[in-house]
């Protein structure tokens, strides 16, 4: 068997053997959005450092553990902390957890992130349902020999973000009195924030928000046949839009301010997601 398949299976079996439930939804929690795990009932935790073949997180605000249990009546597995390309990982390491989740039998995934707002109708603190992405400028998550067992060589990305899930997310937001924006997420390699010229270019291309994650994971999830819901927390307006420099503290602070709304809407979404 291919060495990568051996690792994926070994890790999936390890995690499954430690859990008391079989998760049906995976949730990847972005910068500062980790507090959702506190709402998971009967939560069982596994540190990334205890998981064979898992990389370790390095960035502030990403703790690095799996939490599984019940959320909104569904069996979930949350990943608190993710791997970014800018940390120095190979993109195959960045998406390794997605391969493992699918191998565990999980077919539904919620991918969250902190992002800079490009759409001038957005403001810091908005929650955006991702309808599509632009990922042309970074190495592909699927580069290299294709393992047919994982998915097709040339996967279709036309419906990468599930339309029904986006509609449901907006509906539960409305019911809770939380406005949900919709838009296209552009992937930037980071770790530097973009220049104002880059943001103008991305705007012309149709992007509504920009961030340093999510696209490799979503491409991999779609490749493996998973249903994807993507959510951005607009933590700041992107470079050059407001007359002020960007910083990580601002991103973390806004993510914290949005925490309650984010948790409520994701919880209700999970409750109602027909899987
Ligand atoms: N750019 C890229 N990534 C980000 C931003 C941004 O403005 N805000 C939060 N993550």
mmCIF file with all atom_site columns, C-alpha atoms in Angstrom, residues 5-124:
data_model
loop_
_atom_site.group_PDB
_atom_site.id
_atom_site.type_symbol
_atom_site.label_atom_id
_atom_site.label_alt_id
_atom_site.label_comp_id
_atom_site.label_asym_id
_atom_site.label_entity_id
_atom_site.label_seq_id
_atom_site.pdbx_PDB_ins_code
_atom_site.Cartn_x
_atom_site.Cartn_y
_atom_site.Cartn_z
_atom_site.occupancy
_atom_site.B_iso_or_equiv
_atom_site.pdbx_formal_charge
_atom_site.auth_seq_id
_atom_site.auth_comp_id
_atom_site.auth_asym_id
_atom_site.auth_atom_id
_atom_site.pdbx_PDB_model_num
ATOM 1   C CA . UNK A 1 5   ? -2.458  5.531  2.778  1.00 0.00 ? 5   UNK A CA 1
ATOM 2   C CA . UNK A 1 6   ? -0.718  3.556  5.532  1.00 0.00 ? 6   UNK A CA 1
ATOM 3   C CA . UNK A 1 7   ? -0.320  6.748  7.581  1.00 0.00 ? 7   UNK A CA 1
ATOM 4   C CA . UNK A 1 8   ? -3.902  7.910  6.961  1.00 0.00 ? 8   UNK A CA 1
ATOM 5   C CA . UNK A 1 9   ? -5.292  4.542  8.036  1.00 0.00 ? 9   UNK A CA 1
ATOM 6   C CA . UNK A 1 10  ? -3.022  4.283  11.067 1.00 0.00 ? 10  UNK A CA 1
ATOM 7   C CA . UNK A 1 11  ? -4.042  7.742  12.295 1.00 0.00 ? 11  UNK A CA 1
ATOM 8   C CA . UNK A 1 12  ? -7.751  7.201  11.598 1.00 0.00 ? 12  UNK A CA 1
ATOM 9   C CA . UNK A 1 13  ? -7.709  3.912  13.490 1.00 0.00 ? 13  UNK A CA 1
ATOM 10  C CA . UNK A 1 14  ? -5.851  5.490  16.413 1.00 0.00 ? 14  UNK A CA 1
ATOM 11  C CA . UNK A 1 15  ? -8.362  8.348  16.757 1.00 0.00 ? 15  UNK A CA 1
ATOM 12  C CA . UNK A 1 16  ? -11.419 6.106  16.289 1.00 0.00 ? 16  UNK A CA 1
ATOM 13  C CA . UNK A 1 17  ? -10.119 3.737  18.967 1.00 0.00 ? 17  UNK A CA 1
ATOM 14  C CA . UNK A 1 18  ? -9.897  6.606  21.493 1.00 0.00 ? 18  UNK A CA 1
ATOM 15  C CA . UNK A 1 19  ? -13.412 7.956  20.879 1.00 0.00 ? 19  UNK A CA 1
ATOM 16  C CA . UNK A 1 20  ? -16.589 6.677  22.448 1.00 0.00 ? 20  UNK A CA 1
ATOM 17  C CA . UNK A 1 21  ? -18.720 7.890  19.530 1.00 0.00 ? 21  UNK A CA 1
ATOM 18  C CA . UNK A 1 22  ? -18.506 7.703  15.740 1.00 0.00 ? 22  UNK A CA 1
ATOM 19  C CA . UNK A 1 23  ? -18.487 11.356 14.623 1.00 0.00 ? 23  UNK A CA 1
ATOM 20  C CA . UNK A 1 24  ? -20.733 12.410 11.724 1.00 0.00 ? 24  UNK A CA 1
ATOM 21  C CA . UNK A 1 25  ? -19.614 16.052 11.369 1.00 0.00 ? 25  UNK A CA 1
ATOM 22  C CA . UNK A 1 26  ? -16.094 17.476 11.594 1.00 0.00 ? 26  UNK A CA 1
ATOM 23  C CA . UNK A 1 27  ? -15.544 21.118 12.498 1.00 0.00 ? 27  UNK A CA 1
ATOM 24  C CA . UNK A 1 28  ? -12.261 22.911 11.889 1.00 0.00 ? 28  UNK A CA 1
ATOM 25  C CA . UNK A 1 29  ? -11.962 25.910 14.170 1.00 0.00 ? 29  UNK A CA 1
ATOM 26  C CA . UNK A 1 30  ? -10.006 28.924 12.959 1.00 0.00 ? 30  UNK A CA 1
ATOM 27  C CA . UNK A 1 31  ? -8.077  31.613 14.864 1.00 0.00 ? 31  UNK A CA 1
ATOM 28  C CA . UNK A 1 32  ? -9.797  32.526 18.093 1.00 0.00 ? 32  UNK A CA 1
ATOM 29  C CA . UNK A 1 33  ? -12.938 30.545 17.228 1.00 0.00 ? 33  UNK A CA 1
ATOM 30  C CA . UNK A 1 34  ? -12.014 27.658 19.509 1.00 0.00 ? 34  UNK A CA 1
ATOM 31  C CA . UNK A 1 35  ? -14.584 28.371 22.283 1.00 0.00 ? 35  UNK A CA 1
ATOM 32  C CA . UNK A 1 36  ? -17.207 26.395 20.365 1.00 0.00 ? 36  UNK A CA 1
ATOM 33  C CA . UNK A 1 37  ? -15.614 23.272 21.860 1.00 0.00 ? 37  UNK A CA 1
ATOM 34  C CA . UNK A 1 38  ? -16.858 24.324 25.302 1.00 0.00 ? 38  UNK A CA 1
ATOM 35  C CA . UNK A 1 39  ? -20.384 23.645 24.046 1.00 0.00 ? 39  UNK A CA 1
ATOM 36  C CA . UNK A 1 40  ? -19.587 20.068 23.103 1.00 0.00 ? 40  UNK A CA 1
ATOM 37  C CA . UNK A 1 41  ? -21.281 17.711 25.549 1.00 0.00 ? 41  UNK A CA 1
ATOM 38  C CA . UNK A 1 42  ? -19.447 14.699 26.982 1.00 0.00 ? 42  UNK A CA 1
ATOM 39  C CA . UNK A 1 43  ? -16.361 16.066 25.253 1.00 0.00 ? 43  UNK A CA 1
ATOM 40  C CA . UNK A 1 44  ? -13.422 13.748 24.899 1.00 0.00 ? 44  UNK A CA 1
ATOM 41  C CA . UNK A 1 45  ? -10.094 15.372 24.055 1.00 0.00 ? 45  UNK A CA 1
ATOM 42  C CA . UNK A 1 46  ? -7.003  14.127 22.275 1.00 0.00 ? 46  UNK A CA 1
ATOM 43  C CA . UNK A 1 47  ? -3.905  16.326 22.063 1.00 0.00 ? 47  UNK A CA 1
ATOM 44  C CA . UNK A 1 48  ? -2.447  16.549 18.564 1.00 0.00 ? 48  UNK A CA 1
ATOM 45  C CA . UNK A 1 49  ? 0.926   15.674 20.069 1.00 0.00 ? 49  UNK A CA 1
ATOM 46  C CA . UNK A 1 50  ? -0.462  12.254 21.082 1.00 0.00 ? 50  UNK A CA 1
ATOM 47  C CA . UNK A 1 51  ? -1.750  11.430 17.593 1.00 0.00 ? 51  UNK A CA 1
ATOM 48  C CA . UNK A 1 52  ? 0.573   9.415  15.346 1.00 0.00 ? 52  UNK A CA 1
ATOM 49  C CA . UNK A 1 53  ? 1.563   11.212 12.090 1.00 0.00 ? 53  UNK A CA 1
ATOM 50  C CA . UNK A 1 54  ? -0.157  14.493 13.083 1.00 0.00 ? 54  UNK A CA 1
ATOM 51  C CA . UNK A 1 55  ? 1.920   17.664 12.655 1.00 0.00 ? 55  UNK A CA 1
ATOM 52  C CA . UNK A 1 56  ? 2.134   20.074 15.598 1.00 0.00 ? 56  UNK A CA 1
ATOM 53  C CA . UNK A 1 57  ? 0.627   23.583 15.517 1.00 0.00 ? 57  UNK A CA 1
ATOM 54  C CA . UNK A 1 58  ? 2.905   26.540 16.066 1.00 0.00 ? 58  UNK A CA 1
ATOM 55  C CA . UNK A 1 59  ? 0.696   29.619 15.798 1.00 0.00 ? 59  UNK A CA 1
ATOM 56  C CA . UNK A 1 60  ? -0.651  31.608 18.720 1.00 0.00 ? 60  UNK A CA 1
ATOM 57  C CA . UNK A 1 61  ? -4.413  31.081 19.136 1.00 0.00 ? 61  UNK A CA 1
ATOM 58  C CA . UNK A 1 62  ? -4.330  27.507 17.845 1.00 0.00 ? 62  UNK A CA 1
ATOM 59  C CA . UNK A 1 63  ? -4.236  25.045 20.709 1.00 0.00 ? 63  UNK A CA 1
ATOM 60  C CA . UNK A 1 64  ? -3.881  21.779 18.853 1.00 0.00 ? 64  UNK A CA 1
ATOM 61  C CA . UNK A 1 65  ? -6.388  19.218 20.091 1.00 0.00 ? 65  UNK A CA 1
ATOM 62  C CA . UNK A 1 66  ? -9.326  17.156 18.907 1.00 0.00 ? 66  UNK A CA 1
ATOM 63  C CA . UNK A 1 67  ? -12.553 17.357 20.875 1.00 0.00 ? 67  UNK A CA 1
ATOM 64  C CA . UNK A 1 68  ? -15.334 14.912 20.162 1.00 0.00 ? 68  UNK A CA 1
ATOM 65  C CA . UNK A 1 69  ? -18.811 14.631 21.660 1.00 0.00 ? 69  UNK A CA 1
ATOM 66  C CA . UNK A 1 70  ? -22.351 15.824 21.031 1.00 0.00 ? 70  UNK A CA 1
ATOM 67  C CA . UNK A 1 71  ? -23.204 19.280 19.695 1.00 0.00 ? 71  UNK A CA 1
ATOM 68  C CA . UNK A 1 72  ? -26.768 20.244 18.824 1.00 0.00 ? 72  UNK A CA 1
ATOM 69  C CA . UNK A 1 73  ? -27.719 16.584 19.018 1.00 0.00 ? 73  UNK A CA 1
ATOM 70  C CA . UNK A 1 74  ? -25.126 15.533 16.438 1.00 0.00 ? 74  UNK A CA 1
ATOM 71  C CA . UNK A 1 75  ? -21.940 13.547 16.952 1.00 0.00 ? 75  UNK A CA 1
ATOM 72  C CA . UNK A 1 76  ? -19.083 15.887 16.159 1.00 0.00 ? 76  UNK A CA 1
ATOM 73  C CA . UNK A 1 77  ? -15.320 15.953 16.054 1.00 0.00 ? 77  UNK A CA 1
ATOM 74  C CA . UNK A 1 78  ? -13.838 19.435 16.394 1.00 0.00 ? 78  UNK A CA 1
ATOM 75  C CA . UNK A 1 79  ? -10.266 20.266 15.417 1.00 0.00 ? 79  UNK A CA 1
ATOM 76  C CA . UNK A 1 80  ? -9.096  23.074 17.643 1.00 0.00 ? 80  UNK A CA 1
ATOM 77  C CA . UNK A 1 81  ? -6.041  24.310 15.832 1.00 0.00 ? 81  UNK A CA 1
ATOM 78  C CA . UNK A 1 82  ? -5.106  23.725 12.209 1.00 0.00 ? 82  UNK A CA 1
ATOM 79  C CA . UNK A 1 83  ? -1.968  23.594 10.106 1.00 0.00 ? 83  UNK A CA 1
ATOM 80  C CA . UNK A 1 84  ? -1.109  26.516 7.855  1.00 0.00 ? 84  UNK A CA 1
ATOM 81  C CA . UNK A 1 85  ? 1.147   26.521 4.833  1.00 0.00 ? 85  UNK A CA 1
ATOM 82  C CA . UNK A 1 86  ? 2.953   29.602 6.218  1.00 0.00 ? 86  UNK A CA 1
ATOM 83  C CA . UNK A 1 87  ? 4.114   27.635 9.243  1.00 0.00 ? 87  UNK A CA 1
ATOM 84  C CA . UNK A 1 88  ? 6.423   25.727 6.925  1.00 0.00 ? 88  UNK A CA 1
ATOM 85  C CA . UNK A 1 89  ? 4.433   22.538 6.444  1.00 0.00 ? 89  UNK A CA 1
ATOM 86  C CA . UNK A 1 90  ? 4.204   20.885 3.117  1.00 0.00 ? 90  UNK A CA 1
ATOM 87  C CA . UNK A 1 91  ? 0.661   21.292 1.799  1.00 0.00 ? 91  UNK A CA 1
ATOM 88  C CA . UNK A 1 92  ? 0.182   17.508 2.090  1.00 0.00 ? 92  UNK A CA 1
ATOM 89  C CA . UNK A 1 93  ? 0.717   17.886 5.863  1.00 0.00 ? 93  UNK A CA 1
ATOM 90  C CA . UNK A 1 94  ? -1.729  20.808 5.996  1.00 0.00 ? 94  UNK A CA 1
ATOM 91  C CA . UNK A 1 95  ? -4.497  18.602 4.599  1.00 0.00 ? 95  UNK A CA 1
ATOM 92  C CA . UNK A 1 96  ? -3.502  15.345 6.304  1.00 0.00 ? 96  UNK A CA 1
ATOM 93  C CA . UNK A 1 97  ? -6.220  15.698 8.994  1.00 0.00 ? 97  UNK A CA 1
ATOM 94  C CA . UNK A 1 98  ? -8.895  15.979 6.275  1.00 0.00 ? 98  UNK A CA 1
ATOM 95  C CA . UNK A 1 99  ? -7.768  12.671 4.794  1.00 0.00 ? 99  UNK A CA 1
ATOM 96  C CA . UNK A 1 100 ? -7.974  11.133 8.242  1.00 0.00 ? 100 UNK A CA 1
ATOM 97  C CA . UNK A 1 101 ? -11.471 12.509 8.913  1.00 0.00 ? 101 UNK A CA 1
ATOM 98  C CA . UNK A 1 102 ? -12.789 11.009 5.681  1.00 0.00 ? 102 UNK A CA 1
ATOM 99  C CA . UNK A 1 103 ? -11.073 7.706  6.462  1.00 0.00 ? 103 UNK A CA 1
ATOM 100 C CA . UNK A 1 104 ? -12.909 7.727  9.817  1.00 0.00 ? 104 UNK A CA 1
ATOM 101 C CA . UNK A 1 105 ? -16.180 7.803  7.887  1.00 0.00 ? 105 UNK A CA 1
ATOM 102 C CA . UNK A 1 106 ? -16.964 11.503 8.336  1.00 0.00 ? 106 UNK A CA 1
ATOM 103 C CA . UNK A 1 107 ? -18.693 12.929 5.258  1.00 0.00 ? 107 UNK A CA 1
ATOM 104 C CA . UNK A 1 108 ? -19.683 16.400 6.452  1.00 0.00 ? 108 UNK A CA 1
ATOM 105 C CA . UNK A 1 109 ? -17.261 19.137 7.382  1.00 0.00 ? 109 UNK A CA 1
ATOM 106 C CA . UNK A 1 110 ? -17.524 22.711 8.619  1.00 0.00 ? 110 UNK A CA 1
ATOM 107 C CA . UNK A 1 111 ? -14.402 24.759 7.956  1.00 0.00 ? 111 UNK A CA 1
ATOM 108 C CA . UNK A 1 112 ? -14.081 28.086 9.756  1.00 0.00 ? 112 UNK A CA 1
ATOM 109 C CA . UNK A 1 113 ? -11.523 30.860 9.585  1.00 0.00 ? 113 UNK A CA 1
ATOM 110 C CA . UNK A 1 114 ? -10.717 34.453 10.415 1.00 0.00 ? 114 UNK A CA 1
ATOM 111 C CA . UNK A 1 115 ? -10.600 36.607 7.305  1.00 0.00 ? 115 UNK A CA 1
ATOM 112 C CA . UNK A 1 116 ? -10.084 40.167 6.168  1.00 0.00 ? 116 UNK A CA 1
ATOM 113 C CA . UNK A 1 117 ? -13.112 41.832 4.568  1.00 0.00 ? 117 UNK A CA 1
ATOM 114 C CA . UNK A 1 118 ? -12.678 43.043 0.985  1.00 0.00 ? 118 UNK A CA 1
ATOM 115 C CA . UNK A 1 119 ? -16.333 43.694 0.130  1.00 0.00 ? 119 UNK A CA 1
ATOM 116 C CA . UNK A 1 120 ? -17.037 47.305 1.129  1.00 0.00 ? 120 UNK A CA 1
ATOM 117 C CA . UNK A 1 121 ? -20.440 46.230 2.449  1.00 0.00 ? 121 UNK A CA 1
ATOM 118 C CA . UNK A 1 122 ? -18.678 44.201 5.154  1.00 0.00 ? 122 UNK A CA 1
ATOM 119 C CA . UNK A 1 123 ? -17.431 45.319 8.556  1.00 0.00 ? 123 UNK A CA 1
ATOM 120 C CA . UNK A 1 124 ? -15.248 43.758 11.234 1.00 0.00 ? 124 UNK A CA 1
#
